[in-house]
């Protein structure tokens, strides 16, 4: 009966190891996905970050990149800790899981908070950023972002094309008589911004609503990725403590081995080959006599 119990526990331990290994493999893949989303946000959409007065949008992306890297490292560490059965590694693994969990929750919360504040921020700052910094020295990132924004979303100005009447650049001689930047034109040619006829420029709508919708969609992705991976980790939190519990396959303690040896000696003495005597006060531990 005892042998059956030990065998059953061993099978359970092996199954748990492979379950944790499979989970860590998918966890590693998820880490790659999280990191990819963060890098994609920073690399492909970084032009528009310069149009935002708050750094929250970029901060959430950086958090995802860091979390993704840590997740991938943790996934490898988890596999090693599982098969080598080293409790120290499992403790480090558990701590890293907790750190990742917190990072992803923070990223998700920041994305949600900024999602709520984005509309007000754009209304307060986008027009000022476009009119005060466009084509100004040292503001090349803003200039490139505005030109890309107006061409990609087929819009002109923050609210509409009349916003450019307040532009420092439009008022200066550097504009060469332009009424709007050339990027407002439906077909870009040199100095096309001199003519603001509806057939020539995007007069129908401004860029603020389109930029807001664009960033909000990406904030949804960032928040969903962060919260989803954090929820998946809850299962790992449950598996790691179970794996850390000593199983019947682990080496027995010295006291247990000594007790077993004594019992074997006692059995040996019953055959008449050797006498044994128990130590005072000890029922299990015996020593040979003579």
Tab-separated table of C-alpha atoms in Angstrom:
chain	number	residue	atom	x	y	z
A	1	UNK	CA	0.000	0.000	0.000
A	2	UNK	CA	2.883	2.351	0.866
A	3	UNK	CA	4.622	1.629	-2.449
A	4	UNK	CA	1.408	2.377	-4.329
A	5	UNK	CA	1.009	5.714	-2.544
A	6	UNK	CA	4.602	6.740	-3.331
A	7	UNK	CA	4.150	5.749	-6.976
A	8	UNK	CA	0.937	7.714	-7.217
A	9	UNK	CA	2.585	10.816	-5.715
A	10	UNK	CA	5.517	10.449	-8.101
A	11	UNK	CA	3.206	10.375	-11.121
A	12	UNK	CA	1.430	13.463	-9.804
A	13	UNK	CA	4.729	15.278	-9.383
A	14	UNK	CA	5.840	14.392	-12.910
A	15	UNK	CA	2.542	15.570	-14.364
A	16	UNK	CA	2.850	18.825	-12.429
A	17	UNK	CA	6.382	19.340	-13.773
A	18	UNK	CA	5.292	18.953	-17.367
A	19	UNK	CA	2.226	21.104	-16.809
A	20	UNK	CA	4.411	23.873	-15.398
A	21	UNK	CA	6.899	23.430	-18.254
A	22	UNK	CA	4.165	23.772	-20.889
A	23	UNK	CA	2.750	26.772	-19.083
A	24	UNK	CA	6.189	28.422	-18.978
A	25	UNK	CA	6.690	27.800	-22.692
A	26	UNK	CA	3.472	29.622	-23.533
A	27	UNK	CA	4.346	32.213	-20.912
A	28	UNK	CA	7.647	32.765	-22.755
A	29	UNK	CA	5.764	33.224	-26.034
A	30	UNK	CA	3.403	35.674	-24.329
A	31	UNK	CA	6.428	37.634	-23.119
A	32	UNK	CA	7.607	37.933	-26.710
A	33	UNK	CA	4.169	39.191	-27.727
A	34	UNK	CA	4.093	41.758	-24.918
A	35	UNK	CA	7.557	43.023	-25.840
A	36	UNK	CA	6.574	43.169	-29.523
A	37	UNK	CA	3.506	45.295	-28.753
A	38	UNK	CA	5.627	47.706	-26.721
A	39	UNK	CA	8.346	47.983	-29.381
A	40	UNK	CA	5.737	48.349	-32.129
A	41	UNK	CA	4.085	51.196	-30.232
A	42	UNK	CA	7.386	53.004	-29.725
A	43	UNK	CA	8.838	52.374	-33.188
A	44	UNK	CA	5.847	52.714	-35.494
A	45	UNK	CA	3.814	55.278	-33.592
A	46	UNK	CA	6.577	57.310	-31.953
A	47	UNK	CA	6.011	60.231	-34.353
A	48	UNK	CA	2.762	61.126	-32.637
A	49	UNK	CA	4.237	60.965	-29.132
A	50	UNK	CA	5.802	64.405	-29.682
A	51	UNK	CA	2.299	65.852	-30.120
A	52	UNK	CA	1.258	64.757	-26.633
A	53	UNK	CA	2.027	66.885	-23.602
A	54	UNK	CA	1.934	63.874	-21.279
A	55	UNK	CA	4.498	61.059	-21.287
A	56	UNK	CA	1.959	58.478	-20.073
A	57	UNK	CA	1.443	56.960	-23.524
A	58	UNK	CA	5.141	56.289	-24.057
A	59	UNK	CA	5.545	55.189	-20.418
A	60	UNK	CA	2.983	52.416	-20.845
A	61	UNK	CA	4.812	51.206	-23.951
A	62	UNK	CA	8.178	51.189	-22.156
A	63	UNK	CA	6.641	49.264	-19.259
A	64	UNK	CA	5.380	46.628	-21.699
A	65	UNK	CA	8.838	46.295	-23.263
A	66	UNK	CA	10.466	45.822	-19.854
A	67	UNK	CA	7.739	43.418	-18.748
A	68	UNK	CA	8.110	41.417	-21.965
A	69	UNK	CA	11.865	41.010	-21.492
A	70	UNK	CA	11.422	39.959	-17.865
A	71	UNK	CA	8.652	37.524	-18.845
A	72	UNK	CA	10.908	35.802	-21.388
A	73	UNK	CA	13.772	35.507	-18.900
A	74	UNK	CA	11.355	34.279	-16.243
A	75	UNK	CA	9.926	31.644	-18.589
A	76	UNK	CA	13.394	30.153	-19.122
A	77	UNK	CA	14.147	30.337	-15.400
A	78	UNK	CA	10.837	28.643	-14.638
A	79	UNK	CA	11.673	25.687	-16.886
A	80	UNK	CA	15.084	25.272	-15.236
A	81	UNK	CA	13.634	25.566	-11.745
A	82	UNK	CA	10.922	23.020	-12.521
A	83	UNK	CA	13.167	20.232	-13.782
A	84	UNK	CA	16.103	20.810	-11.452
A	85	UNK	CA	13.735	21.070	-8.459
A	86	UNK	CA	15.766	23.797	-6.805
A	87	UNK	CA	13.710	25.705	-4.316
A	88	UNK	CA	15.959	28.771	-4.493
A	89	UNK	CA	15.270	29.049	-8.216
A	90	UNK	CA	11.561	28.583	-7.596
A	91	UNK	CA	11.628	31.397	-5.033
A	92	UNK	CA	13.394	33.717	-7.489
A	93	UNK	CA	10.929	32.621	-10.165
A	94	UNK	CA	7.985	33.413	-7.919
A	95	UNK	CA	9.407	36.870	-7.061
A	96	UNK	CA	9.923	37.649	-10.757
A	97	UNK	CA	6.359	36.554	-11.478
A	98	UNK	CA	5.141	38.962	-8.836
A	99	UNK	CA	7.207	41.817	-10.331
A	100	UNK	CA	5.863	41.084	-13.813
A	101	UNK	CA	2.332	40.905	-12.465
A	102	UNK	CA	2.703	44.345	-10.880
A	103	UNK	CA	4.302	45.852	-14.016
A	104	UNK	CA	1.502	44.625	-16.246
A	105	UNK	CA	-1.197	45.763	-13.858
A	106	UNK	CA	0.461	49.205	-13.720
A	107	UNK	CA	0.627	49.355	-17.533
A	108	UNK	CA	-3.037	48.394	-17.785
A	109	UNK	CA	-4.112	50.956	-15.193
A	110	UNK	CA	-2.027	53.727	-16.798
A	111	UNK	CA	-3.523	52.916	-20.193
A	112	UNK	CA	-7.046	53.070	-18.751
A	113	UNK	CA	-6.432	56.350	-16.894
A	114	UNK	CA	-4.810	57.997	-19.909
A	115	UNK	CA	-7.656	56.745	-22.088
A	116	UNK	CA	-10.022	58.813	-19.950
A	117	UNK	CA	-7.784	61.903	-19.960
A	118	UNK	CA	-6.715	61.865	-23.607
A	119	UNK	CA	-9.603	63.876	-25.040
A	120	UNK	CA	-9.120	66.755	-22.590
A	121	UNK	CA	-5.342	66.778	-23.107
A	122	UNK	CA	-5.645	66.974	-26.884
A	123	UNK	CA	-8.233	69.752	-26.713
A	124	UNK	CA	-6.014	71.786	-24.423
A	125	UNK	CA	-2.661	71.220	-26.109
A	126	UNK	CA	-2.814	69.956	-29.689
A	127	UNK	CA	-3.684	73.269	-31.350
A	128	UNK	CA	-1.048	75.118	-29.343
A	129	UNK	CA	1.586	72.491	-30.171
A	130	UNK	CA	0.809	72.671	-33.885
A	131	UNK	CA	0.680	76.456	-34.169
A	132	UNK	CA	3.569	77.292	-31.833
A	133	UNK	CA	6.090	74.568	-32.682
A	134	UNK	CA	5.510	73.697	-36.335
A	135	UNK	CA	8.580	74.471	-38.455
A	136	UNK	CA	10.344	76.082	-35.484
A	137	UNK	CA	14.032	75.497	-34.878
A	138	UNK	CA	14.673	72.483	-32.637
A	139	UNK	CA	11.110	71.169	-33.103
A	140	UNK	CA	11.744	68.888	-36.071
A	141	UNK	CA	9.977	65.968	-34.385
A	142	UNK	CA	6.785	68.025	-34.039
A	143	UNK	CA	7.014	69.203	-37.654
A	144	UNK	CA	7.406	65.648	-38.951
A	145	UNK	CA	4.594	64.417	-36.702
A	146	UNK	CA	2.188	67.131	-37.893
A	147	UNK	CA	2.964	66.520	-41.563
A	148	UNK	CA	2.536	62.763	-41.156
A	149	UNK	CA	-0.667	63.241	-39.133
A	150	UNK	CA	-2.309	65.488	-41.726
A	151	UNK	CA	-1.371	63.252	-44.638
A	152	UNK	CA	-2.139	59.919	-42.981
A	153	UNK	CA	-5.521	60.959	-41.602
A	154	UNK	CA	-6.400	63.381	-44.418
A	155	UNK	CA	-7.037	66.306	-42.109
A	156	UNK	CA	-5.826	69.877	-41.637
A	157	UNK	CA	-5.244	71.701	-38.342
A	158	UNK	CA	-6.378	70.658	-34.903
A	159	UNK	CA	-10.079	71.526	-35.184
A	160	UNK	CA	-10.040	72.624	-38.852
A	161	UNK	CA	-7.801	74.384	-41.359
A	162	UNK	CA	-8.477	77.851	-39.863
A	163	UNK	CA	-6.287	76.936	-36.857
A	164	UNK	CA	-3.250	77.591	-39.032
A	165	UNK	CA	-4.074	81.294	-39.149
A	166	UNK	CA	-2.609	81.486	-35.624
A	167	UNK	CA	0.592	79.661	-36.568
A	168	UNK	CA	3.850	81.506	-35.909
A	169	UNK	CA	5.313	79.952	-39.019
A	170	UNK	CA	2.364	80.906	-41.261
A	171	UNK	CA	2.644	84.506	-40.027
A	172	UNK	CA	6.352	84.616	-40.792
A	173	UNK	CA	8.031	85.239	-44.126
A	174	UNK	CA	9.330	81.656	-44.048
A	175	UNK	CA	5.871	80.437	-45.056
A	176	UNK	CA	6.224	82.157	-48.463
A	177	UNK	CA	2.581	83.190	-48.487
A	178	UNK	CA	1.164	79.789	-47.518
A	179	UNK	CA	-2.161	79.758	-45.704
A	180	UNK	CA	-1.700	76.186	-44.510
A	181	UNK	CA	1.237	73.747	-44.575
A	182	UNK	CA	1.701	71.804	-47.797
A	183	UNK	CA	0.840	68.613	-45.889
A	184	UNK	CA	-2.784	69.830	-45.796
A	185	UNK	CA	-2.994	69.479	-49.570
A	186	UNK	CA	-4.776	66.541	-51.135
A	187	UNK	CA	-1.993	66.354	-53.698
A	188	UNK	CA	1.260	67.698	-52.326
A	189	UNK	CA	3.259	70.035	-54.514
A	190	UNK	CA	5.637	72.828	-53.580
A	191	UNK	CA	3.746	75.877	-52.247
A	192	UNK	CA	0.378	74.154	-52.681
A	193	UNK	CA	-0.575	75.498	-49.255
A	194	UNK	CA	-1.041	78.970	-50.722
A	195	UNK	CA	-4.474	77.996	-51.983
A	196	UNK	CA	-7.017	76.920	-49.366
A	197	UNK	CA	-9.820	75.968	-51.746
A	198	UNK	CA	-11.765	72.809	-50.726
A	199	UNK	CA	-10.648	71.114	-53.918
A	200	UNK	CA	-7.051	71.586	-52.851
A	201	UNK	CA	-6.892	70.996	-49.083
A	202	UNK	CA	-8.638	68.888	-46.434
A	203	UNK	CA	-11.138	71.405	-45.073
A	204	UNK	CA	-13.817	69.010	-43.896
A	205	UNK	CA	-12.395	68.107	-40.504
A	206	UNK	CA	-9.511	68.651	-38.124
A	207	UNK	CA	-7.030	66.095	-36.850
A	208	UNK	CA	-7.899	66.089	-33.152
A	209	UNK	CA	-10.734	63.541	-33.314
A	210	UNK	CA	-8.830	61.219	-35.635
A	211	UNK	CA	-5.685	61.338	-33.506
A	212	UNK	CA	-7.754	60.750	-30.371
A	213	UNK	CA	-9.432	57.673	-31.869
A	214	UNK	CA	-6.094	56.369	-33.114
A	215	UNK	CA	-4.354	56.648	-29.728
A	216	UNK	CA	-7.365	55.300	-27.846
A	217	UNK	CA	-7.350	52.165	-29.997
A	218	UNK	CA	-3.698	51.588	-29.146
A	219	UNK	CA	-4.327	52.258	-25.468
A	220	UNK	CA	-7.007	49.559	-25.569
A	221	UNK	CA	-4.474	47.118	-27.019
A	222	UNK	CA	-1.832	48.039	-24.431
A	223	UNK	CA	-4.308	47.769	-21.563
A	224	UNK	CA	-5.789	44.495	-22.815
A	225	UNK	CA	-2.365	42.897	-23.288
A	226	UNK	CA	-1.161	43.979	-19.853
A	227	UNK	CA	-4.266	42.877	-17.961
A	228	UNK	CA	-4.645	39.607	-19.929
A	229	UNK	CA	-1.098	38.419	-19.270
A	230	UNK	CA	-1.452	39.415	-15.620
A	231	UNK	CA	-4.606	37.293	-15.339
A	232	UNK	CA	-2.876	34.313	-16.960
A	233	UNK	CA	-0.124	34.583	-14.356
A	234	UNK	CA	-2.594	33.883	-11.567
A	235	UNK	CA	-2.564	30.207	-12.616
A	236	UNK	CA	1.209	30.183	-12.355
A	237	UNK	CA	0.992	31.663	-8.862
A	238	UNK	CA	-1.068	28.611	-7.902
A	239	UNK	CA	1.263	26.084	-9.540
A	240	UNK	CA	4.596	27.343	-8.188
A	241	UNK	CA	3.863	26.884	-4.448
A	242	UNK	CA	2.622	23.341	-5.150
A	243	UNK	CA	5.793	22.540	-7.068
A	244	UNK	CA	7.905	23.932	-4.211
A	245	UNK	CA	6.356	21.506	-1.687
A	246	UNK	CA	8.702	18.548	-1.033
A	247	UNK	CA	7.548	15.378	-2.763
A	248	UNK	CA	8.086	11.737	-1.863
A	249	UNK	CA	10.828	11.535	-4.480
A	250	UNK	CA	13.065	14.089	-2.733
A	251	UNK	CA	16.045	12.788	-0.701
A	252	UNK	CA	15.055	11.727	2.767
A	253	UNK	CA	16.441	13.515	5.802
A	254	UNK	CA	19.495	12.177	7.622
A	255	UNK	CA	17.415	11.342	10.674
A	256	UNK	CA	15.002	9.331	8.551
A	257	UNK	CA	17.847	7.453	6.864
A	258	UNK	CA	19.470	6.714	10.234
A	259	UNK	CA	16.160	5.469	11.593
A	260	UNK	CA	15.722	3.205	8.583
A	261	UNK	CA	19.238	1.869	9.014
A	262	UNK	CA	18.515	1.141	12.657
A	263	UNK	CA	15.325	-0.679	11.785
A	264	UNK	CA	17.253	-2.727	9.244
A	265	UNK	CA	19.831	-3.546	11.923
A	266	UNK	CA	17.058	-4.574	14.277
A	267	UNK	CA	15.634	-6.885	11.662
A	268	UNK	CA	19.107	-8.254	11.042
A	269	UNK	CA	19.540	-9.012	14.756
A	270	UNK	CA	16.362	-11.061	14.813
A	271	UNK	CA	18.035	-13.526	12.474
A	272	UNK	CA	20.639	-14.183	15.155
A	273	UNK	CA	23.565	-12.642	13.303
A	274	UNK	CA	23.964	-9.554	15.496
A	275	UNK	CA	22.429	-8.074	18.653
A	276	UNK	CA	21.199	-4.508	18.734
A	277	UNK	CA	20.152	-2.194	21.532
A	278	UNK	CA	18.156	1.009	21.429
A	279	UNK	CA	19.550	4.295	22.613
A	280	UNK	CA	18.049	5.617	25.846
A	281	UNK	CA	14.877	7.576	25.168
A	282	UNK	CA	14.809	6.589	21.487
A	283	UNK	CA	12.230	4.172	20.159
A	284	UNK	CA	13.365	4.204	16.537
A	285	UNK	CA	17.147	4.598	16.587
A	286	UNK	CA	19.224	1.612	17.556
A	287	UNK	CA	22.887	0.714	17.613
A	288	UNK	CA	24.656	-2.634	17.408
A	289	UNK	CA	25.850	-4.264	20.636
A	290	UNK	CA	29.103	-6.157	20.704
